[in-house]
Amino acid sequence: MERQDVKPIVAALLEPLPPLVQGRNDLGDQGVVELLVRGYVDQCLAAFQEVVKENIDQDTAIDGINRQATALNSVFLGTSGFNTVITHPWNSADQLGVFLRDKVGLDFPPEDCVRATLIHLATQIMHAIQTGQDDWESQVDSLVGEVRDLLLGRLPAGQ
């Protein structure tokens, strides 16, 4: 049941991409992956802002972020069922999931490692914002690049 509630959100993330890839979103394309990660980050930032404005409570924001991460987990592991997404053998739990588990140091089953990586990203972003650092936006850009690279099976620069 939850899966059907989440799909429209992910479909909305995929919507702006067809002009770039002529109707299909290739998960091997760096631009597509970065746009999906940035879309997720934008939703996280919007949720954090709603909490600060006291429009929603923190638990509601966390639930929404987790639902989005869960939906993207199925997209990146090739189980979403979207016919507008081009997956590759890499987009599976035994490939991408294991890679993320090992490289990010996650204590989750491979089937859940994209979600865990995205939740970790949201936590890092929230921490950068809460510490009041002036350069939090550049930190977010750097984190987006790191997660993009990981989702493409590449180690981020410097690792």
Coordinates of C-alpha atoms in Angstrom, one line a residue:
M1 CA 0.0 0.0 0.0
E2 CA 2.7 2.5 0.9
R3 CA 4.5 1.8 -2.4
Q4 CA 1.5 3.2 -4.3
D5 CA 1.5 6.4 -2.2
V6 CA 5.2 6.9 -2.9
K7 CA 5.3 6.3 -6.6
P8 CA 3.7 9.6 -7.6
I9 CA 6.5 11.4 -5.7
V10 CA 9.2 9.5 -7.6
A11 CA 7.3 10.0 -10.8
A12 CA 7.3 13.7 -10.2
L13 CA 11.1 13.6 -9.7
L14 CA 11.4 11.7 -13.0
E15 CA 9.1 14.1 -14.9
P16 CA 11.6 16.9 -15.7
L17 CA 14.1 14.5 -17.0
P18 CA 12.6 13.2 -20.3
P19 CA 13.8 16.2 -22.4
L20 CA 17.4 15.3 -21.4
V21 CA 17.1 11.7 -22.3
Q22 CA 14.3 11.6 -24.8
G23 CA 11.6 10.0 -22.7
R24 CA 13.7 7.5 -20.8
N25 CA 15.7 8.1 -17.7
D26 CA 19.0 6.1 -17.8
L27 CA 20.4 5.3 -14.4
G28 CA 23.8 5.0 -16.0
D29 CA 23.7 8.7 -17.0
Q30 CA 25.4 11.0 -14.5
G31 CA 23.0 13.9 -15.2
V32 CA 19.9 11.8 -14.6
V33 CA 21.3 10.4 -11.3
E34 CA 22.4 13.8 -10.1
L35 CA 19.0 15.3 -10.9
L36 CA 17.3 12.5 -8.9
V37 CA 19.6 13.1 -5.9
R38 CA 19.2 16.8 -6.1
G39 CA 15.4 16.4 -6.3
Y40 CA 15.6 14.3 -3.1
V41 CA 17.8 16.9 -1.4
D42 CA 15.4 19.6 -2.4
Q43 CA 12.5 17.7 -0.8
C44 CA 14.6 17.2 2.4
L45 CA 15.4 20.9 2.6
A46 CA 11.7 21.7 2.1
A47 CA 10.8 19.3 4.9
F48 CA 13.4 20.8 7.2
Q49 CA 12.1 24.3 6.4
E50 CA 8.5 23.2 7.2
V51 CA 9.7 21.9 10.6
V52 CA 11.4 25.2 11.3
K53 CA 8.2 27.1 10.4
E54 CA 6.3 24.7 12.7
N55 CA 4.0 23.8 9.8
I56 CA 4.8 20.1 10.4
D57 CA 6.4 18.2 13.3
Q58 CA 9.8 16.5 13.0
D59 CA 8.3 13.0 12.9
T60 CA 6.1 13.9 9.9
A61 CA 9.1 15.4 8.1
I62 CA 11.2 12.3 8.8
D63 CA 8.4 10.0 7.6
G64 CA 8.2 11.9 4.3
I65 CA 11.9 11.8 3.8
N66 CA 12.0 8.1 4.5
R67 CA 9.1 7.4 2.1
Q68 CA 11.0 9.3 -0.6
A69 CA 14.2 7.4 0.1
T70 CA 12.3 4.1 0.1
A71 CA 10.8 5.0 -3.3
L72 CA 14.2 5.9 -4.7
N73 CA 15.6 2.7 -3.3
S74 CA 13.3 0.8 -5.6
V75 CA 14.1 3.0 -8.6
F76 CA 17.9 2.5 -8.2
L77 CA 17.6 -1.2 -7.5
G78 CA 15.5 -1.7 -10.6
T79 CA 12.3 -2.8 -8.7
S80 CA 10.1 0.3 -9.2
G81 CA 8.3 -1.0 -12.2
F82 CA 8.6 2.4 -14.0
N83 CA 8.9 1.9 -17.7
T84 CA 10.5 5.3 -18.1
V85 CA 13.6 4.2 -16.2
I86 CA 16.5 2.4 -17.9
T87 CA 18.3 0.1 -15.4
H88 CA 21.5 -1.8 -15.8
P89 CA 22.8 -5.0 -14.2
W90 CA 24.5 -2.7 -11.7
N91 CA 21.0 -1.6 -10.5
S92 CA 20.4 -4.5 -8.2
A93 CA 20.8 -5.3 -4.5
D94 CA 23.6 -7.8 -5.2
Q95 CA 25.6 -5.2 -7.1
L96 CA 24.7 -1.6 -6.1
G97 CA 23.4 -2.6 -2.6
V98 CA 26.5 -4.5 -1.7
F99 CA 28.8 -1.7 -3.1
L100 CA 27.0 0.9 -0.9
R101 CA 27.0 -1.3 2.1
D102 CA 30.7 -1.9 1.8
K103 CA 31.8 1.6 0.8
V104 CA 29.5 3.7 3.0
G105 CA 29.9 1.3 5.9
L106 CA 26.2 0.6 6.3
D107 CA 24.8 -2.1 8.6
F108 CA 21.8 -2.8 6.4
P109 CA 20.9 -5.6 4.0
P110 CA 21.8 -4.8 0.4
E111 CA 18.1 -4.5 -0.5
D112 CA 17.9 -1.4 1.8
C113 CA 21.3 0.3 1.2
V114 CA 20.2 2.9 -1.3
R115 CA 17.5 4.0 1.2
A116 CA 20.1 4.0 4.0
T117 CA 22.5 6.0 1.9
L118 CA 19.9 8.6 1.1
I119 CA 18.8 8.8 4.8
H120 CA 22.5 9.2 5.7
L121 CA 22.7 12.1 3.1
A122 CA 19.7 13.8 4.7
T123 CA 21.2 13.5 8.1
Q124 CA 24.5 15.0 6.9
I125 CA 22.6 17.9 5.3
M126 CA 20.6 18.5 8.4
H127 CA 23.8 18.5 10.5
A128 CA 25.5 21.0 8.2
I129 CA 22.5 23.3 8.4
Q130 CA 22.2 23.0 12.2
T131 CA 25.8 23.7 12.9
G132 CA 25.3 27.1 11.3
Q133 CA 28.2 26.9 9.0
D134 CA 28.4 29.6 6.4
D135 CA 29.3 27.2 3.6
W136 CA 26.5 24.7 4.2
E137 CA 25.3 25.1 0.6
S138 CA 28.6 24.1 -0.8
Q139 CA 28.7 21.2 1.6
V140 CA 25.3 20.1 0.3
D141 CA 26.6 20.4 -3.3
S142 CA 29.6 18.3 -2.4
L143 CA 27.4 15.6 -0.7
V144 CA 25.1 15.5 -3.7
G145 CA 28.2 14.8 -5.9
E146 CA 29.4 12.1 -3.6
V147 CA 26.1 10.3 -3.5
R148 CA 25.7 10.6 -7.3
D149 CA 29.1 9.0 -7.7
L150 CA 28.2 6.2 -5.3
L151 CA 24.9 5.5 -7.0
L152 CA 26.9 5.2 -10.3
G153 CA 29.3 2.8 -8.7
R154 CA 32.2 5.2 -8.4
L155 CA 34.1 6.2 -5.3
P156 CA 33.8 9.9 -4.6
A157 CA 36.9 12.0 -5.2
G158 CA 39.5 11.6 -2.5
Q159 CA 38.4 8.1 -1.4

